[in-house]
């Protein structure tokens, strides 16, 4: 999600009615949410990613407000000329703005997750964020299997100009 906030209220012993907000009486600090160090590291990595995307999210939010183009875009909207995207075969993933591709893992116990990477465009390549590895060249569409065995690994790719390598 392009938005992330920790909300909560500590203290108080009363339980609010089910149709009202009220004290959660729970922790809301990241260091208290992690079950083990691997979970903590995964949460911290996503928080750091969020900070690196702050300016990008501001830019795509501005475009969204000015033009109506959604910040989170279905693949067929982002790549209308691509047959796989056009026939909605890549419906389980989406673009965040024009440059970030996300494919949420929605199956418990998954060890790998398939992601469709359409041709990113001339002079551009798809890069897997977590390993900073190029996975697709400018004119090639590929289905790519991402290892999701570790809690910190999920399919997240960005388009990078080849000249920026």
XYZ file of N, CA, C and O in Angstrom:
660
model
N 0.837 -1.178 0.000
C 0.000 0.000 0.000
C 0.880 1.239 0.000
O 1.912 1.273 0.660
N 0.489 2.279 -0.733
C 1.299 3.492 -0.734
C 1.206 4.272 0.569
O 1.955 5.212 0.791
N 0.293 3.891 1.439
C 0.111 4.589 2.710
C 0.400 3.638 3.855
O 0.041 2.473 3.814
N 1.049 4.167 4.893
C 1.385 3.315 6.035
C 1.370 4.173 7.285
O 2.064 5.181 7.353
N 0.567 3.802 8.246
C 0.543 4.499 9.511
C 0.294 3.475 10.598
O -0.519 2.578 10.440
N 0.984 3.607 11.687
C 0.694 2.785 12.852
C -0.301 3.552 13.708
O -0.051 4.686 14.095
N -1.430 2.949 13.936
C -2.445 3.572 14.766
C -2.691 2.690 15.981
O -2.539 1.483 15.921
N -3.049 3.293 17.030
C -3.385 2.530 18.214
C -3.483 3.460 19.400
O -3.076 4.610 19.357
N -4.020 2.933 20.440
C -4.170 3.704 21.661
C -3.879 2.759 22.810
O -4.521 1.725 22.948
N -2.895 3.114 23.597
C -2.559 2.277 24.741
C -3.258 2.826 25.981
O -3.505 4.007 26.099
N -3.532 1.945 26.871
C -4.166 2.360 28.119
C -5.667 2.127 28.069
O -6.250 1.828 27.031
N -6.263 2.268 29.192
C -7.709 2.057 29.275
C -8.023 0.578 29.344
O -7.323 -0.248 28.809
N -9.089 0.246 30.024
C -9.450 -1.165 30.197
C -10.789 -1.496 29.559
O -11.169 -2.641 29.488
N -11.512 -0.482 29.123
C -12.833 -0.767 28.589
C -12.737 -1.267 27.144
O -11.838 -0.911 26.409
N -13.666 -2.101 26.788
C -13.760 -2.599 25.415
C -14.882 -1.835 24.747
O -16.025 -1.849 25.237
N -14.577 -1.144 23.632
C -15.626 -0.354 22.981
C -16.667 -1.256 22.322
O -16.393 -2.407 22.004
N -17.864 -0.739 22.126
C -18.879 -1.502 21.381
C -18.328 -1.853 19.997
O -17.476 -1.143 19.467
N -18.787 -2.944 19.382
C -18.216 -3.399 18.121
C -18.349 -2.404 16.968
O -17.595 -2.463 16.020
N -19.268 -1.467 17.045
C -19.439 -0.515 15.957
C -18.742 0.817 16.221
O -19.009 1.797 15.551
N -17.860 0.859 17.211
C -17.168 2.099 17.540
C -15.670 1.857 17.655
O -15.225 0.762 17.981
N -14.924 2.918 17.396
C -13.484 2.859 17.617
C -13.217 3.136 19.081
O -13.988 3.802 19.747
N -12.134 2.653 19.541
C -11.793 2.893 20.930
C -10.411 2.378 21.224
O -9.661 2.014 20.324
N -10.023 2.329 22.479
C -8.678 1.882 22.831
C -8.437 0.437 22.390
O -9.316 -0.406 22.503
N -7.263 0.202 21.882
C -6.915 -1.155 21.478
C -6.221 -1.905 22.592
O -6.153 -3.122 22.577
N -5.689 -1.154 23.532
C -4.944 -1.716 24.648
C -3.776 -2.577 24.174
O -3.327 -3.471 24.857
N -3.314 -2.326 22.979
C -2.219 -3.109 22.427
C -1.052 -2.230 22.036
O -1.144 -1.009 22.003
N 0.027 -2.893 21.757
C 1.223 -2.180 21.321
C 1.044 -1.697 19.889
O 0.344 -2.309 19.097
N 1.700 -0.594 19.565
C 1.717 -0.150 18.185
C 3.123 0.264 17.744
O 3.277 0.874 16.710
N 4.134 -0.093 18.502
C 5.503 0.163 18.101
C 6.011 -1.040 17.315
O 5.717 -2.184 17.636
N 6.790 -0.759 16.270
C 7.273 -1.812 15.387
C 8.024 -2.885 16.168
O 7.855 -4.080 15.912
N 8.847 -2.484 17.118
C 9.645 -3.478 17.842
C 8.787 -4.408 18.695
O 9.228 -5.472 19.073
N 7.536 -4.032 18.967
C 6.639 -4.901 19.715
C 5.741 -5.756 18.811
O 5.054 -6.646 19.299
N 5.730 -5.465 17.513
C 4.877 -6.205 16.595
C 5.558 -7.453 16.045
O 4.889 -8.380 15.611
N 6.877 -7.447 16.016
C 7.618 -8.552 15.411
C 7.683 -9.754 16.348
O 8.027 -9.623 17.524
N 7.391 -10.930 15.784
C 7.435 -12.158 16.583
C 8.863 -12.635 16.799
O 9.157 -13.275 17.793
N 9.719 -12.365 15.843
C 11.122 -12.777 15.966
C 11.970 -11.813 15.143
O 11.432 -10.956 14.434
N 13.292 -11.907 15.221
C 14.161 -10.959 14.507
C 13.917 -10.916 12.998
O 14.006 -9.859 12.384
N 13.581 -12.053 12.380
C 13.307 -12.057 10.936
C 12.089 -11.190 10.611
O 12.084 -10.455 9.625
N 11.074 -11.259 11.452
C 9.883 -10.432 11.250
C 10.224 -8.956 11.440
O 9.783 -8.106 10.667
N 10.978 -8.648 12.473
C 11.383 -7.267 12.725
C 12.159 -6.715 11.531
O 11.888 -5.612 11.061
N 13.113 -7.481 11.015
C 13.912 -7.037 9.867
C 13.034 -6.789 8.647
O 13.261 -5.842 7.889
N 12.020 -7.638 8.453
C 11.108 -7.459 7.324
C 10.301 -6.177 7.473
O 10.116 -5.431 6.502
N 9.822 -5.900 8.665
C 9.055 -4.670 8.912
C 9.940 -3.451 8.688
O 9.540 -2.485 8.036
N 11.152 -3.486 9.199
C 12.077 -2.357 9.035
C 12.396 -2.135 7.553
O 12.429 -1.005 7.075
N 12.597 -3.217 6.800
C 12.898 -3.087 5.372
C 11.755 -2.397 4.627
O 11.997 -1.537 3.769
N 10.517 -2.759 4.962
C 9.372 -2.132 4.299
C 9.248 -0.667 4.728
O 8.908 0.194 3.920
N 9.538 -0.362 5.981
C 9.497 1.037 6.423
C 10.555 1.867 5.699
O 10.292 3.006 5.301
N 11.741 1.304 5.505
C 12.787 2.013 4.765
C 12.392 2.197 3.310
O 12.626 3.256 2.723
N 11.794 1.179 2.717
C 11.297 1.291 1.346
C 10.289 2.429 1.257
O 10.336 3.253 0.348
N 9.378 2.469 2.197
C 8.369 3.534 2.206
C 9.024 4.908 2.200
O 8.596 5.809 1.486
N 10.064 5.066 2.971
C 10.742 6.365 3.009
C 11.407 6.688 1.671
O 11.414 7.838 1.243
N 11.965 5.681 0.994
C 12.585 5.950 -0.310
C 11.529 6.306 -1.356
O 11.849 6.976 -2.334
N 10.288 5.870 -1.147
C 9.213 6.140 -2.105
C 8.427 7.413 -1.809
O 7.516 7.764 -2.557
N 8.767 8.095 -0.751
C 7.980 9.260 -0.326
C 7.792 10.276 -1.463
O 6.670 10.709 -1.756
N 8.859 10.676 -2.129
C 8.774 11.672 -3.207
C 7.999 11.111 -4.402
O 7.202 11.813 -5.021
N 8.236 9.844 -4.722
C 7.524 9.195 -5.834
C 6.022 9.165 -5.568
O 5.216 9.486 -6.450
N 5.624 8.791 -4.361
C 4.201 8.736 -4.015
C 3.587 10.129 -4.090
O 2.467 10.297 -4.581
N 4.323 11.137 -3.664
C 3.837 12.510 -3.776
C 3.606 12.871 -5.247
O 2.575 13.459 -5.599
N 4.542 12.494 -6.114
C 4.407 12.804 -7.548
C 3.197 12.103 -8.161
O 2.416 12.726 -8.882
N 3.042 10.804 -7.889
C 1.917 10.101 -8.516
C 0.585 10.508 -7.895
O -0.447 10.470 -8.554
N 0.611 10.940 -6.642
C -0.601 11.466 -6.024
C -1.017 12.763 -6.717
O -2.201 12.986 -6.972
N -0.052 13.605 -7.020
C -0.335 14.859 -7.723
C -0.920 14.574 -9.104
O -1.918 15.177 -9.502
N -0.317 13.627 -9.829
C -0.835 13.249 -11.145
C -2.260 12.718 -11.006
O -3.138 13.050 -11.806
N -2.493 11.906 -10.000
C -3.819 11.340 -9.775
C -4.851 12.442 -9.522
O -5.943 12.428 -10.092
N -4.494 13.404 -8.690
C -5.415 14.492 -8.372
C -5.683 15.376 -9.589
O -6.805 15.846 -9.778
N -4.672 15.570 -10.419
C -4.808 16.460 -11.576
C -5.472 15.792 -12.771
O -6.154 16.453 -13.549
N -5.269 14.491 -12.952
C -5.727 13.835 -14.180
C -6.767 12.744 -13.945
O -7.416 12.309 -14.884
N -6.867 12.237 -12.723
C -7.753 11.122 -12.443
C -7.100 9.765 -12.636
O -7.708 8.737 -12.359
N -5.851 9.735 -13.124
C -5.134 8.467 -13.286
C -4.877 7.896 -11.893
O -4.292 8.556 -11.043
N -5.336 6.673 -11.616
C -5.160 6.131 -10.264
C -3.696 5.886 -9.916
O -2.877 5.613 -10.789
N -3.391 5.999 -8.643
C -2.037 5.707 -8.179
C -1.751 4.219 -8.336
O -0.674 3.832 -8.767
N -2.707 3.378 -7.956
C -2.584 1.926 -8.086
C -3.341 1.534 -9.348
O -4.550 1.753 -9.436
N -2.597 0.966 -10.326
C -3.155 0.763 -11.657
C -3.175 -0.707 -12.040
O -2.165 -1.394 -11.891
N -4.304 -1.176 -12.571
C -4.314 -2.547 -13.086
C -3.349 -2.646 -14.268
O -3.096 -1.666 -14.969
N -2.846 -3.838 -14.500
C -1.850 -4.041 -15.556
C -2.386 -3.657 -16.927
O -1.653 -3.110 -17.751
N -3.670 -3.917 -17.197
C -4.200 -3.582 -18.514
C -4.240 -2.080 -18.754
O -4.175 -1.625 -19.878
N -4.319 -1.282 -17.688
C -4.278 0.165 -17.833
C -2.844 0.642 -18.053
O -2.595 1.526 -18.865
N -1.905 0.038 -17.349
C -0.504 0.443 -17.460
C 0.139 -0.026 -18.767
O 1.029 0.629 -19.301
N -0.304 -1.194 -19.276
C 0.281 -1.774 -20.493
C -0.841 -2.219 -21.436
O -1.021 -3.414 -21.671
N -1.598 -1.279 -22.003
C -2.764 -1.643 -22.812
C -2.417 -2.406 -24.093
O -3.245 -3.170 -24.587
N -1.206 -2.247 -24.610
C -0.829 -2.937 -25.833
C -0.278 -4.332 -25.615
O -0.004 -5.051 -26.577
N -0.119 -4.740 -24.380
C 0.425 -6.056 -24.071
C -0.723 -7.063 -23.985
O -1.676 -6.860 -23.228
N -0.623 -8.151 -24.744
C -1.719 -9.124 -24.818
C -2.028 -9.771 -23.471
O -3.194 -9.964 -23.123
N -1.010 -10.121 -22.698
C -1.237 -10.762 -21.400
C -1.953 -9.801 -20.456
O -2.889 -10.181 -19.750
N -1.532 -8.553 -20.456
C -2.179 -7.554 -19.596
C -3.593 -7.234 -20.100
O -4.522 -7.121 -19.306
N -3.729 -7.110 -21.424
C -5.024 -6.748 -22.005
C -6.090 -7.803 -21.739
O -7.255 -7.459 -21.528
N -5.709 -9.092 -21.734
C -6.726 -10.114 -21.478
C -6.833 -10.456 -19.989
O -7.471 -11.424 -19.615
N -6.200 -9.637 -19.162
C -6.294 -9.727 -17.700
C -5.677 -11.005 -17.127
O -6.070 -11.457 -16.059
N -4.721 -11.585 -17.814
C -4.049 -12.784 -17.305
C -3.088 -12.458 -16.165
O -2.618 -13.363 -15.481
N -2.783 -11.188 -15.978
C -1.892 -10.768 -14.891
C -2.681 -9.952 -13.872
O -2.194 -8.975 -13.320
N -3.919 -10.379 -13.592
C -4.811 -9.599 -12.741
C -4.420 -9.584 -11.265
O -4.885 -8.743 -10.513
N -3.557 -10.496 -10.836
C -3.187 -10.579 -9.428
C -2.059 -9.623 -9.064
O -1.559 -9.660 -7.953
N -1.664 -8.775 -9.983
C -0.594 -7.814 -9.714
C -1.049 -6.448 -10.191
O -2.064 -6.324 -10.869
N -0.314 -5.417 -9.805
C -0.692 -4.061 -10.186
C 0.547 -3.187 -10.237
O 1.622 -3.559 -9.755
N 0.379 -2.020 -10.824
C 1.438 -1.019 -10.867
C 1.119 0.052 -9.830
O -0.042 0.452 -9.676
N 2.134 0.521 -9.137
C 2.023 1.707 -8.294
C 2.650 2.820 -9.111
O 3.875 2.857 -9.271
N 1.812 3.659 -9.678
C 2.315 4.657 -10.625
C 2.845 3.951 -11.859
O 2.550 2.777 -12.104
N 3.677 4.635 -12.634
C 4.172 4.033 -13.867
C 5.379 3.120 -13.695
O 5.727 2.394 -14.619
N 6.020 3.121 -12.523
C 7.325 2.468 -12.415
C 7.443 1.300 -11.448
O 8.438 0.586 -11.485
N 6.483 1.075 -10.570
C 6.614 0.017 -9.568
C 5.565 -1.052 -9.793
O 4.375 -0.752 -9.878
N 5.990 -2.298 -9.873
C 5.103 -3.439 -10.067
C 5.094 -4.270 -8.791
O 6.147 -4.629 -8.273
N 3.893 -4.558 -8.307
C 3.717 -5.310 -7.067
C 2.779 -6.482 -7.339
O 1.760 -6.325 -8.006
N 3.135 -7.636 -6.818
C 2.272 -8.807 -6.940
C 2.101 -9.404 -5.548
O 2.937 -10.175 -5.078
N 1.032 -9.037 -4.849
C 0.825 -9.533 -3.494
C 0.731 -11.060 -3.445
O 0.083 -11.670 -4.282
N 1.386 -11.634 -2.463
C 1.325 -13.077 -2.248
C 0.066 -13.341 -1.422
O -0.062 -12.862 -0.307
N -0.842 -14.120 -1.985
C -2.139 -14.324 -1.337
C -2.409 -15.775 -0.958
O -3.518 -16.103 -0.533
N -1.409 -16.633 -1.088
C -1.585 -18.041 -0.728
C -0.674 -18.388 0.446
O 0.534 -18.175 0.389
N -1.255 -18.903 1.495
C -0.474 -19.315 2.658
C 0.497 -20.421 2.269
O 0.154 -21.327 1.509
N 1.705 -20.335 2.776
C 2.704 -21.371 2.556
C 3.367 -21.343 1.188
O 4.139 -22.251 0.866
N 3.100 -20.337 0.376
C 3.722 -20.264 -0.951
C 5.238 -20.141 -0.810
O 5.732 -19.432 0.067
N 5.947 -20.838 -1.649
C 7.417 -20.772 -1.663
C 7.919 -19.946 -2.838
O 8.993 -19.353 -2.780
N 7.167 -19.937 -3.943
C 7.469 -19.096 -5.098
C 6.173 -18.433 -5.549
O 5.083 -18.902 -5.218
N 6.326 -17.339 -6.287
C 5.154 -16.617 -6.758
C 5.405 -16.141 -8.182
O 6.408 -15.490 -8.439
N 4.473 -16.454 -9.121
C 4.667 -16.032 -10.507
C 4.295 -14.564 -10.709
O 3.290 -14.081 -10.177
N 5.120 -13.868 -11.466
C 4.884 -12.463 -11.780
C 5.097 -12.280 -13.276
O 6.080 -12.782 -13.829
N 4.187 -11.578 -13.901
C 4.343 -11.270 -15.319
C 5.005 -9.909 -15.455
O 4.535 -8.921 -14.893
N 6.092 -9.873 -16.186
C 6.813 -8.629 -16.434
C 6.682 -8.294 -17.919
O 7.349 -8.894 -18.762
N 5.788 -7.348 -18.263
C 5.651 -6.967 -19.665
C 6.902 -6.225 -20.125
O 7.694 -5.775 -19.297
N 7.102 -6.098 -21.437
C 8.267 -5.325 -21.887
C 8.238 -3.937 -21.241
O 7.240 -3.226 -21.359
N 9.298 -3.551 -20.526
C 9.270 -2.285 -19.784
C 9.420 -1.051 -20.655
O 9.139 0.045 -20.203
N 9.866 -1.218 -21.888
C 10.014 -0.078 -22.788
C 11.451 0.117 -23.208
O 12.375 -0.415 -22.587
N 11.657 0.884 -24.269
C 13.014 1.114 -24.783
C 13.919 1.764 -23.733
O 13.529 2.722 -23.074
N 15.095 1.212 -23.584
C 16.077 1.767 -22.654
C 15.757 1.568 -21.186
O 16.331 2.221 -20.322
N 14.813 0.643 -20.901
C 14.367 0.418 -19.523
C 14.423 -1.075 -19.232
O 14.258 -1.903 -20.120
N 14.673 -1.424 -17.971
C 14.704 -2.825 -17.556
C 13.913 -2.994 -16.266
O 13.738 -2.035 -15.517
N 13.423 -4.215 -16.043
C 12.768 -4.541 -14.773
C 13.841 -4.979 -13.779
O 14.685 -5.814 -14.092
N 13.763 -4.449 -12.565
C 14.718 -4.771 -11.504
C 13.939 -5.266 -10.291
O 12.961 -4.636 -9.870
N 14.368 -6.418 -9.746
C 13.782 -6.940 -8.512
C 14.328 -6.107 -7.357
O 15.547 -6.030 -7.151
N 13.446 -5.463 -6.630
C 13.858 -4.500 -5.597
C 14.739 -5.116 -4.518
O 15.750 -4.556 -4.128
N 14.345 -6.262 -3.981
C 15.012 -6.797 -2.803
C 16.426 -7.275 -3.086
O 17.248 -7.305 -2.187
N 16.740 -7.627 -4.325
C 18.098 -8.061 -4.647
C 18.806 -7.123 -5.607
O 19.951 -7.343 -5.965
N 18.096 -6.066 -6.026
C 18.615 -5.115 -7.012
C 19.152 -5.849 -8.245
O 20.205 -5.536 -8.761
N 18.403 -6.868 -8.678
C 18.816 -7.692 -9.812
C 17.933 -7.403 -11.019
O 16.705 -7.401 -10.913
N 18.574 -7.195 -12.175
C 17.827 -7.041 -13.416
C 17.235 -8.390 -13.788
O 17.927 -9.399 -13.778
N 15.941 -8.411 -14.097
C 15.287 -9.671 -14.436
C 14.658 -9.667 -15.822
O 14.263 -10.719 -16.298
N 14.524 -8.519 -16.462
C 13.949 -8.481 -17.807
C 14.499 -7.293 -18.577
O 14.596 -6.190 -18.053
N 14.835 -7.553 -19.818
C 15.381 -6.536 -20.716
C 14.251 -5.712 -21.343
O 13.078 -6.070 -21.236
N 14.597 -4.631 -22.042
C 13.606 -3.682 -22.557
C 12.524 -4.249 -23.475
O 11.391 -3.821 -23.419
N 12.841 -5.217 -24.308
C 11.864 -5.660 -25.300
C 11.351 -7.071 -25.062
O 10.761 -7.682 -25.937
N 11.550 -7.581 -23.859
C 11.190 -8.968 -23.569
C 10.128 -9.015 -22.467
O 10.266 -8.387 -21.431
N 9.064 -9.785 -22.721
C 8.062 -10.046 -21.689
C 8.374 -11.419 -21.106
O 8.692 -12.352 -21.834
N 8.308 -11.533 -19.782
C 8.605 -12.821 -19.144
C 7.675 -13.063 -17.959
O 7.222 -12.128 -17.315
N 7.406 -14.340 -17.705
C 6.839 -14.753 -16.428
C 8.041 -15.093 -15.567
O 8.913 -15.844 -15.983
N 8.106 -14.512 -14.384
C 9.256 -14.685 -13.506
C 8.764 -15.252 -12.176
O 7.823 -14.717 -11.586
N 9.371 -16.324 -11.700
C 9.020 -16.893 -10.398
C 9.912 -16.292 -9.331
O 11.131 -16.360 -9.423
N 9.293 -15.708 -8.330
C 10.005 -15.051 -7.244
C 9.966 -15.956 -6.018
O 8.905 -16.467 -5.650
N 11.102 -16.139 -5.375
C 11.127 -16.891 -4.127
C 10.470 -16.044 -3.041
O 10.853 -14.895 -2.819
N 9.477 -16.621 -2.391
C 8.787 -15.928 -1.300
C 8.855 -16.758 -0.022
O 8.019 -16.631 0.868
N 9.885 -17.599 0.059
C 10.035 -18.483 1.215
C 10.292 -17.706 2.499
O 9.827 -18.089 3.565
N 11.033 -16.623 2.400
C 11.312 -15.795 3.578
C 10.224 -14.744 3.722
O 9.690 -14.239 2.721
N 9.900 -14.378 4.937
C 8.827 -13.418 5.184
C 9.114 -12.053 4.551
O 8.209 -11.320 4.190
N 10.378 -11.721 4.383
C 10.746 -10.419 3.829
C 10.688 -10.374 2.305
O 10.807 -9.305 1.719
N 10.517 -11.519 1.670
C 10.537 -11.556 0.209
C 9.126 -11.530 -0.358
O 8.316 -12.396 -0.057
N 8.856 -10.538 -1.162
C 7.607 -10.511 -1.923
C 7.905 -9.850 -3.261
O 8.857 -9.093 -3.398
N 7.110 -10.150 -4.278
C 7.375 -9.644 -5.617
C 7.213 -8.133 -5.716
O 6.109 -7.593 -5.639
N 8.338 -7.459 -5.869
C 8.377 -6.008 -5.993
C 9.451 -5.653 -7.010
O 10.624 -5.970 -6.812
N 9.032 -5.034 -8.096
C 9.935 -4.692 -9.190
C 9.783 -3.220 -9.537
O 8.724 -2.636 -9.329
N 10.839 -2.647 -10.069
C 10.735 -1.281 -10.566
C 11.402 -1.188 -11.924
O 12.247 -1.996 -12.278
N 10.953 -0.196 -12.685
C 11.534 0.050 -14.002
C 12.687 1.023 -13.842
O 12.541 2.070 -13.221
N 13.850 0.628 -14.377
C 15.058 1.455 -14.251
C 15.603 1.720 -15.652
O 15.667 0.812 -16.482
N 16.002 2.963 -15.879
C 16.673 3.297 -17.126
C 17.989 2.544 -17.175
O 18.741 2.550 -16.188
N 18.286 1.921 -18.302
C 19.502 1.138 -18.438
C 20.739 2.006 -18.237
O 21.734 1.567 -17.674
N 20.671 3.254 -18.619
C 21.810 4.152 -18.449
C 22.130 4.432 -16.985
O 23.188 4.949 -16.669
N 21.228 4.068 -16.076
C 21.435 4.347 -14.631
C 22.077 3.188 -13.891
O 22.258 3.249 -12.693
N 22.402 2.100 -14.583
C 23.011 0.937 -13.914
C 24.313 1.289 -13.288
O 25.108 2.024 -13.671
